[in-house]
Short mmCIF file of C-alpha atoms in Angstrom, two decimals:
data_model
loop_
_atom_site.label_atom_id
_atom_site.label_comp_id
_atom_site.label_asym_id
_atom_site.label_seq_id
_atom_site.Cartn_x
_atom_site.Cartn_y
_atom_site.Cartn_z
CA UNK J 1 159.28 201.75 33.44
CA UNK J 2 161.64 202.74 35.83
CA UNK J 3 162.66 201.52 39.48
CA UNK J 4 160.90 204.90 40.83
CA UNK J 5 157.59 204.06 39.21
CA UNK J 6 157.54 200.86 40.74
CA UNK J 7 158.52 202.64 44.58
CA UNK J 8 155.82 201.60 47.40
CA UNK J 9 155.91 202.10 50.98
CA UNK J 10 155.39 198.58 53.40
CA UNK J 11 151.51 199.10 53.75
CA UNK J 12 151.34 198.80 49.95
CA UNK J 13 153.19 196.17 48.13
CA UNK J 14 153.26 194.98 44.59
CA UNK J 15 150.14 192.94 44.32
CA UNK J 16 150.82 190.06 42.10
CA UNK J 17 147.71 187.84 40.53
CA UNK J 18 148.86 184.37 39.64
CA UNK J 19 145.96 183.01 37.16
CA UNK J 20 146.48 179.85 36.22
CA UNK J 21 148.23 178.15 39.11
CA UNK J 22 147.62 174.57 38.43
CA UNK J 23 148.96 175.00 35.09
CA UNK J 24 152.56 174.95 36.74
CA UNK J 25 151.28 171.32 38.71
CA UNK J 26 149.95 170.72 41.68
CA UNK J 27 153.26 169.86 42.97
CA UNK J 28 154.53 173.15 42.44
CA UNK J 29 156.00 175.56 44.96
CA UNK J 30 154.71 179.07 44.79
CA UNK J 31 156.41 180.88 48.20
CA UNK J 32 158.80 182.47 46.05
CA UNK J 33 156.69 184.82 44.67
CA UNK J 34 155.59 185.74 48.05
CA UNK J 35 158.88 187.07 48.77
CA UNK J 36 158.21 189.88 45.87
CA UNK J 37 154.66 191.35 46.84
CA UNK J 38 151.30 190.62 48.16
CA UNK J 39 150.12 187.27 46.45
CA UNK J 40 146.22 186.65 45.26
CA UNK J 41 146.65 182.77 44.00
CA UNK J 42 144.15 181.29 41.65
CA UNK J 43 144.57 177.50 40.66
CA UNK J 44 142.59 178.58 37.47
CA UNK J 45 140.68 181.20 36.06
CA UNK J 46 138.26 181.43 32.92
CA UNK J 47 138.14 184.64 31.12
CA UNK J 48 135.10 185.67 32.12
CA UNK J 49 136.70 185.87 35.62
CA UNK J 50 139.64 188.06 34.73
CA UNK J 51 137.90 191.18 34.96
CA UNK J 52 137.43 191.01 39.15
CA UNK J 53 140.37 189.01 39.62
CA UNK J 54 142.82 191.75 37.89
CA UNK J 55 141.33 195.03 38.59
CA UNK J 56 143.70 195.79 41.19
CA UNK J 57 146.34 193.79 40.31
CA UNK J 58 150.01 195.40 39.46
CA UNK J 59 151.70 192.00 37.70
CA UNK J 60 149.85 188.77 35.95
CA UNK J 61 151.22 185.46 36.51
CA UNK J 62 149.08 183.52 34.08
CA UNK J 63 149.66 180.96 30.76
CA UNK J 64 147.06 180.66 28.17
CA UNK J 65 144.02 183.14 29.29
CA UNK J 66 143.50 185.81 26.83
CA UNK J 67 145.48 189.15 27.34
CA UNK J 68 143.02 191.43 25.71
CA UNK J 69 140.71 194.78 26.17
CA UNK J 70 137.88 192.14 26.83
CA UNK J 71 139.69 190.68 29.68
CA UNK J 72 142.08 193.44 31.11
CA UNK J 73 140.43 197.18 30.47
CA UNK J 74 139.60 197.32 34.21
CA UNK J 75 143.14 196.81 35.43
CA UNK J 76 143.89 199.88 35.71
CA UNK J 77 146.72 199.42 37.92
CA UNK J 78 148.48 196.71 35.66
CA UNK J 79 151.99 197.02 34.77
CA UNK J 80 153.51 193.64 33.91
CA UNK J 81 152.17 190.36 32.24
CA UNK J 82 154.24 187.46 32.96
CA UNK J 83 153.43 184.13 30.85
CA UNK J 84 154.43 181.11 31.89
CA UNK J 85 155.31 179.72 28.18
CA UNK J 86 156.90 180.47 25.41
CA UNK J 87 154.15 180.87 23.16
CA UNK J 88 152.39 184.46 23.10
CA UNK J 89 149.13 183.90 20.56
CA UNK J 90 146.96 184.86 23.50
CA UNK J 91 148.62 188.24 24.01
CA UNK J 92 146.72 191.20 22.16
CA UNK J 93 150.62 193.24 21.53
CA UNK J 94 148.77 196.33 20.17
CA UNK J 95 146.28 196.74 23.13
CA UNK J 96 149.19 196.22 25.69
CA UNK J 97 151.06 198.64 23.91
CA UNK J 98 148.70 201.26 24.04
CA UNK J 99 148.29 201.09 27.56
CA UNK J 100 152.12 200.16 28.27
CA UNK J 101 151.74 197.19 29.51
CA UNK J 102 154.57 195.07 29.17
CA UNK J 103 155.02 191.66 28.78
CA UNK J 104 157.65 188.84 28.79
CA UNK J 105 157.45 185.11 28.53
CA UNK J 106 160.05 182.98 29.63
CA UNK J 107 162.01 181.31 26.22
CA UNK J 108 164.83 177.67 26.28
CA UNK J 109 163.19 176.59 29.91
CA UNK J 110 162.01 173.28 28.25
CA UNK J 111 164.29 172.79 25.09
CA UNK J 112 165.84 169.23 26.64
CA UNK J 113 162.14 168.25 27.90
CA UNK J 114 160.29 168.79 24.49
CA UNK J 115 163.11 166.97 22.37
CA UNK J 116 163.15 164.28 24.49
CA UNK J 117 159.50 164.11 24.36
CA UNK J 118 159.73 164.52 20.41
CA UNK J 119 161.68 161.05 20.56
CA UNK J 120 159.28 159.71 23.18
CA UNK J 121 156.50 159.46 20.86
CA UNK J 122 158.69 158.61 17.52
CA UNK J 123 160.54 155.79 19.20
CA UNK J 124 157.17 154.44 20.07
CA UNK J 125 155.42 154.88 16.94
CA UNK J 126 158.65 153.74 15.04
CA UNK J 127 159.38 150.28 17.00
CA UNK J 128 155.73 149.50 17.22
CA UNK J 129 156.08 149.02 21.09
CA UNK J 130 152.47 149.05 21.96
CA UNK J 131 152.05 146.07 20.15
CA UNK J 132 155.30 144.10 21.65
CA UNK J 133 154.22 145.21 25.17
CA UNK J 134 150.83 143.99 24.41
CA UNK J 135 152.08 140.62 22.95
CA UNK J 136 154.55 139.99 25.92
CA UNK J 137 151.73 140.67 28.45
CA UNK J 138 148.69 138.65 27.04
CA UNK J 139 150.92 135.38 27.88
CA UNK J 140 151.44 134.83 24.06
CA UNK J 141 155.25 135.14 24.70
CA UNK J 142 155.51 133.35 27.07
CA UNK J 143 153.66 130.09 25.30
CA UNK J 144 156.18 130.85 21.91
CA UNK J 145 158.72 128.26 20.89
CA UNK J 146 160.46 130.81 19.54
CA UNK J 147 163.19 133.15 21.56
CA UNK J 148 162.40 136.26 19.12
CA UNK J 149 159.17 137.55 17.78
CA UNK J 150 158.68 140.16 15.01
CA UNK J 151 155.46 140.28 13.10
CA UNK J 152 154.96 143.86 13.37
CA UNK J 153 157.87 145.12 10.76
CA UNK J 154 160.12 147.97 11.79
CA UNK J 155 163.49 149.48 10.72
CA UNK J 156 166.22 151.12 11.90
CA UNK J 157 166.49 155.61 11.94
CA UNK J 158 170.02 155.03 10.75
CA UNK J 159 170.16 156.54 7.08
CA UNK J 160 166.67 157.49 7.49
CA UNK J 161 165.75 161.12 6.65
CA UNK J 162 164.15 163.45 9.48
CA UNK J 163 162.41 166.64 8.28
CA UNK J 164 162.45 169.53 10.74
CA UNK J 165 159.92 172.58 10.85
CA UNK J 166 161.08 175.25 12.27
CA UNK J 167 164.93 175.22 13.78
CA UNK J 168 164.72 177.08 16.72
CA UNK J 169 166.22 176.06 20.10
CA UNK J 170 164.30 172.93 20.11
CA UNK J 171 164.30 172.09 16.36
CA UNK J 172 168.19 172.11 16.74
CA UNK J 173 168.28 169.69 19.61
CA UNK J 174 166.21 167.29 17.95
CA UNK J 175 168.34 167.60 14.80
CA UNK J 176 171.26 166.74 17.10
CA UNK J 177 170.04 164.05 18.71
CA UNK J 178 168.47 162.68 15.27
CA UNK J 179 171.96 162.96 13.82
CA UNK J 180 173.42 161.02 16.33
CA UNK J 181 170.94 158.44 15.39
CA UNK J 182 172.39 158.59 12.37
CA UNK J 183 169.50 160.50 10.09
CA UNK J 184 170.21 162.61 7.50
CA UNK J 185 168.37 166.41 8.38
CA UNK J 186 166.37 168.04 5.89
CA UNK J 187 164.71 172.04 7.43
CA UNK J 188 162.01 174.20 6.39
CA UNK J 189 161.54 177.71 7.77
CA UNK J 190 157.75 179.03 7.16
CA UNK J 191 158.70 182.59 7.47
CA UNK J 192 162.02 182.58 4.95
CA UNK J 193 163.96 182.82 7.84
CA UNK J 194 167.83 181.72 6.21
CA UNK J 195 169.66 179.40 9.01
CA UNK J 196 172.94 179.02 9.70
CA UNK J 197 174.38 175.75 10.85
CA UNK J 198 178.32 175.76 11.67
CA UNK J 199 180.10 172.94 11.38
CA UNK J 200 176.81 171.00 10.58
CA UNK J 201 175.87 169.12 7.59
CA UNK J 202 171.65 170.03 7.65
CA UNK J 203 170.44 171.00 4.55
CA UNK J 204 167.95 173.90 4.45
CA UNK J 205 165.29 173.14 1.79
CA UNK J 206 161.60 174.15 0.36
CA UNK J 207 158.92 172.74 1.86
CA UNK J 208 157.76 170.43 -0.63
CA UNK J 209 161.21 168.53 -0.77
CA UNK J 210 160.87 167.90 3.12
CA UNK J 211 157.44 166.63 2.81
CA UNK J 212 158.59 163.76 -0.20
CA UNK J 213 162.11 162.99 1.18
CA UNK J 214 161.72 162.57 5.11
CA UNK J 215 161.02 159.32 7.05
CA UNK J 216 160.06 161.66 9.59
CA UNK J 217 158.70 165.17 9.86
CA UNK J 218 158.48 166.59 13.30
CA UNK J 219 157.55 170.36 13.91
CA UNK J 220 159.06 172.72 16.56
CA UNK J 221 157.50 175.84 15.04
CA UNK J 222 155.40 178.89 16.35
CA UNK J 223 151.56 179.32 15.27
CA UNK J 224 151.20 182.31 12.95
CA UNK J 225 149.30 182.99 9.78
CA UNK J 226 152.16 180.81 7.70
CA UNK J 227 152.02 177.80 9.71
CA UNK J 228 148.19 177.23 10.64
CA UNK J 229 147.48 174.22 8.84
CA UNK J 230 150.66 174.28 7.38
CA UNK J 231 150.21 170.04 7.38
CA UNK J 232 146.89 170.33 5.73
CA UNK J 233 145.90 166.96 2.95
CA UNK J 234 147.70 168.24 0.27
CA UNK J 235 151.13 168.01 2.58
CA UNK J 236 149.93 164.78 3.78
CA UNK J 237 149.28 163.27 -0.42
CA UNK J 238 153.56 164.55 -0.73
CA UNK J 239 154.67 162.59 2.33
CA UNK J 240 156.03 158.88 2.04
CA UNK J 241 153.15 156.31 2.86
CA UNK J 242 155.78 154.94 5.61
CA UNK J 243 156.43 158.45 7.27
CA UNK J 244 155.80 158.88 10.90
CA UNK J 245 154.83 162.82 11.58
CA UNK J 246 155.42 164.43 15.33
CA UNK J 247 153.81 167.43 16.19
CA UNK J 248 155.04 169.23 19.70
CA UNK J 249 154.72 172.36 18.59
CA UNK J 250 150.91 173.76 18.20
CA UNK J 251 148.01 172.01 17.54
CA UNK J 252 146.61 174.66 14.43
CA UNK J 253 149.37 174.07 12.63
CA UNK J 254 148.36 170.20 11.80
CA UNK J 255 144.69 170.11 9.88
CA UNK J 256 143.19 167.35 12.63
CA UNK J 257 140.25 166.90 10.32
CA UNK J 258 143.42 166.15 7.24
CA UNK J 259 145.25 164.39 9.75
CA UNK J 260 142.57 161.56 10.37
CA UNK J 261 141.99 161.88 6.54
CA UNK J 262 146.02 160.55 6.00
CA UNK J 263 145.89 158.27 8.51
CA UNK J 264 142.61 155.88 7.49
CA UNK J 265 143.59 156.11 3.96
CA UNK J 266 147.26 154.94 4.72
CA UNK J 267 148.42 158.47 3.22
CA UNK J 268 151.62 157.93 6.04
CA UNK J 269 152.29 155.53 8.59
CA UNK J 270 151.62 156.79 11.58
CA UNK J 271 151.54 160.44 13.97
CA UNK J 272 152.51 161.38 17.35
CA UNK J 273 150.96 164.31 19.07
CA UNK J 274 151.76 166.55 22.01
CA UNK J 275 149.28 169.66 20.73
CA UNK J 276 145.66 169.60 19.36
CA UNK J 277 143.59 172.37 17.92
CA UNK J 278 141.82 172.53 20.80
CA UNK J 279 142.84 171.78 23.95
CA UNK J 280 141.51 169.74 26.36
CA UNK J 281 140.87 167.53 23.32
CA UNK J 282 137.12 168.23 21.81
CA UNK J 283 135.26 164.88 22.77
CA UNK J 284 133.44 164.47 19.28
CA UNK J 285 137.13 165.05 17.67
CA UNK J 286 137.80 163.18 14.91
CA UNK J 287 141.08 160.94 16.30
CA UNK J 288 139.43 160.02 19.07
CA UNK J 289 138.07 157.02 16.43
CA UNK J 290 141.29 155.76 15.98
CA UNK J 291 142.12 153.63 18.53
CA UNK J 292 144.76 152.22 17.06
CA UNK J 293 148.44 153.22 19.08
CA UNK J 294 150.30 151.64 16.28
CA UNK J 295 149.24 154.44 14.11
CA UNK J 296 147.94 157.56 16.57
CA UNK J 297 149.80 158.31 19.85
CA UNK J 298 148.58 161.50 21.62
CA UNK J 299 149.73 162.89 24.64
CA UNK J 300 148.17 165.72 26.87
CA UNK J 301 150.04 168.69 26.13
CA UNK J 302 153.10 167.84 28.38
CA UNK J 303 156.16 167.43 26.43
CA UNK J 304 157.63 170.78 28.63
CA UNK J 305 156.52 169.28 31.74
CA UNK J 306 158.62 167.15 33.44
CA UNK J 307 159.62 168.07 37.16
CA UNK J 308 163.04 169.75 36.46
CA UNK J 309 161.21 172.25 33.62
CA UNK J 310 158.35 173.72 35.45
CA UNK J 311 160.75 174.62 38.43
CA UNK J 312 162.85 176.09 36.01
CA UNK J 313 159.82 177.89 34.65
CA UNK J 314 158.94 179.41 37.81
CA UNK J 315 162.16 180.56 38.13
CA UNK J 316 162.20 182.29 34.82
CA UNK J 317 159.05 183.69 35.61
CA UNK J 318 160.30 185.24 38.99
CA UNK J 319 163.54 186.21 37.55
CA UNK J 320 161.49 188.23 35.43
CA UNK J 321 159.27 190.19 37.92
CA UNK J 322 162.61 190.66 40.01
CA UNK J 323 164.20 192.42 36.89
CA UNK J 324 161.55 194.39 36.14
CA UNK J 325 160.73 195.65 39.80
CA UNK J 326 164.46 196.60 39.30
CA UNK J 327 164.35 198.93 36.14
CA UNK J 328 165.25 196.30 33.78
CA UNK J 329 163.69 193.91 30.70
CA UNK J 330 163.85 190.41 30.79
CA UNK J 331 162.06 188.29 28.24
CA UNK J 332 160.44 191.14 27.51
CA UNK J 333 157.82 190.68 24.12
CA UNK J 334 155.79 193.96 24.52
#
């Protein structure tokens, strides 16, 4: 779409819907997308409510809410989808296509804030530090004769072997940061995909070998037909009974139901997870029985949230709308 297309005199500006505003924080700071049109702001919005909050809308702001003929066939006026992720499941490509719609998400924003989080939830898992906190803070420490306590067994990453799944942006930094640890890097690419690694000495593998050789298996991967429940029982019966797994990716791609399967039966040692099949978490959900943080560590979705990424994800996100009000793509998916 060119600049012209986009042309409007002062008495009608773009009108920008943002959908899901809380889903940036309530911290957040919205005024600079009132600098680019006139601004309808929604802290959230359920599908059913799309329809009357779009239908005269020129650009969606908006993060997981389905982008679909269900949702947007009375937007007539609609000429831009911005997402405020990387992920794009909940964008219907072919619809938007056929009504040129395009889209763009905004990609590498959180790269540092997920493989930090990655670590996070391993390093707590791995060192057993629930436990130790707990042990220090009942009093029982401080009533030991002993300078040193170390009941709960753990051991050290160096030598270990971390299995990645799916080296992206965010796969790689976690394979740096586990190399400077001192682990050896196994990778697995679901689609086939062959990687390159310069100057690096990661070993691209099959699937199977990841699962029986890694201490730890964390996955940075999208959600597509080859990766939903990807770590299904049958992975779980190849890992090491000591292997930790992290999942910050999507929640399909680990089999929950599996997943609390391996972890009552001692099939691996323990799992950290950012992303559930459903999110919020379903209350009669399986893992919500084990109670146990030695084993089960789950976070609410927010290994990309720390303060410094979601500013930088508005910023994508208006960086975005600027280029295409300008004539240009950006990000662009569809």
């Amino acid at each position: 779409m060119s600049k012209d297309n986009m042309d409007r005199n002062q008495k009608d500006p773009v009108k920008i819907s943002i959908l899901e505003g809380n889903s940036l924080g309530e911290d957040m700071d919205f005024s600079p997308f009132y600098k680019l049109g006139e601004v309808s702001f929604y802290p959230k919005t359920l599908p059913e409510e799309m329809p009357e909050r779009v239908k005269d809308t020129d650009i969606i702001i908006a993060n997981k809410l389905p982008m679909c003929e269900r949702t947007l066939s009375g937007a007539e006026k609609l000429k831009l989808i911005c997402l405020t992720a990387t992920g794009i499941n909940n964008l219907d490509g072919e619809y938007l296509a056929s009504r040129g719609i395009r889209a763009c998400n905004v990609a590498g924003y959180s790269t540092s804030a997920v493989a930090q989080h990655t670590f996070a939830l391993l390093l707590y898992l791995w060192e057993k530090l629930r436990y130790y906190d707990d042990y220090v803070k009942s009093g029982d420490y401080s009533k030991s004769q002993s300078f040193s306590h170390y009941a709960e067994r753990f051991c050290e990453l160096d030598g270990k072997t971390w299995g990645i799944i799916g080296m992206g942006a965010i796969g790689r930094k976690v394979a740096e940061i586990a190399e400077a640890f001192g682990c050896r890097i196994l990778c697995y690419s679901a689609s086939g995909r062959k990687y390159e690694f310069p100057g690096k000495q990661w070993e691209q593998t099959k699937f199977e070998k990841l699962l029986e050789q890694s201490d730890v298996v964390s996955i940075h991967a999208p959600l597509n037909e080859r990766t939903e429940n990807l770590i299904n029982l049958e992975a779980f019966r190849r890992m090491k009974n000591t292997a930790v797994l992290i999942n910050v990716a999507r929640g399909p791609i680990v089999n929950q139901e599996d997943l609390y399967t391996a972890l009552t039966e001692n099939m691996i040692a323990g799992a950290g997870l950012d992303v559930l099949k459903t999110e919020p978490m379903e209350q009669d959900s399986p893992l919500l029985r084990i109670q146990d943080s030695r084993k089960l560590l789950i976070t609410p979705h927010m290994a990309w949230a720390p303060v410094e990424t979601r500013f930088r994800c508005r910023d994508e996100v208006v960086k975005n709308i600027e280029s295409f009000l300008a004539g240009k793509d950006r990000n662009r998916v569809y």
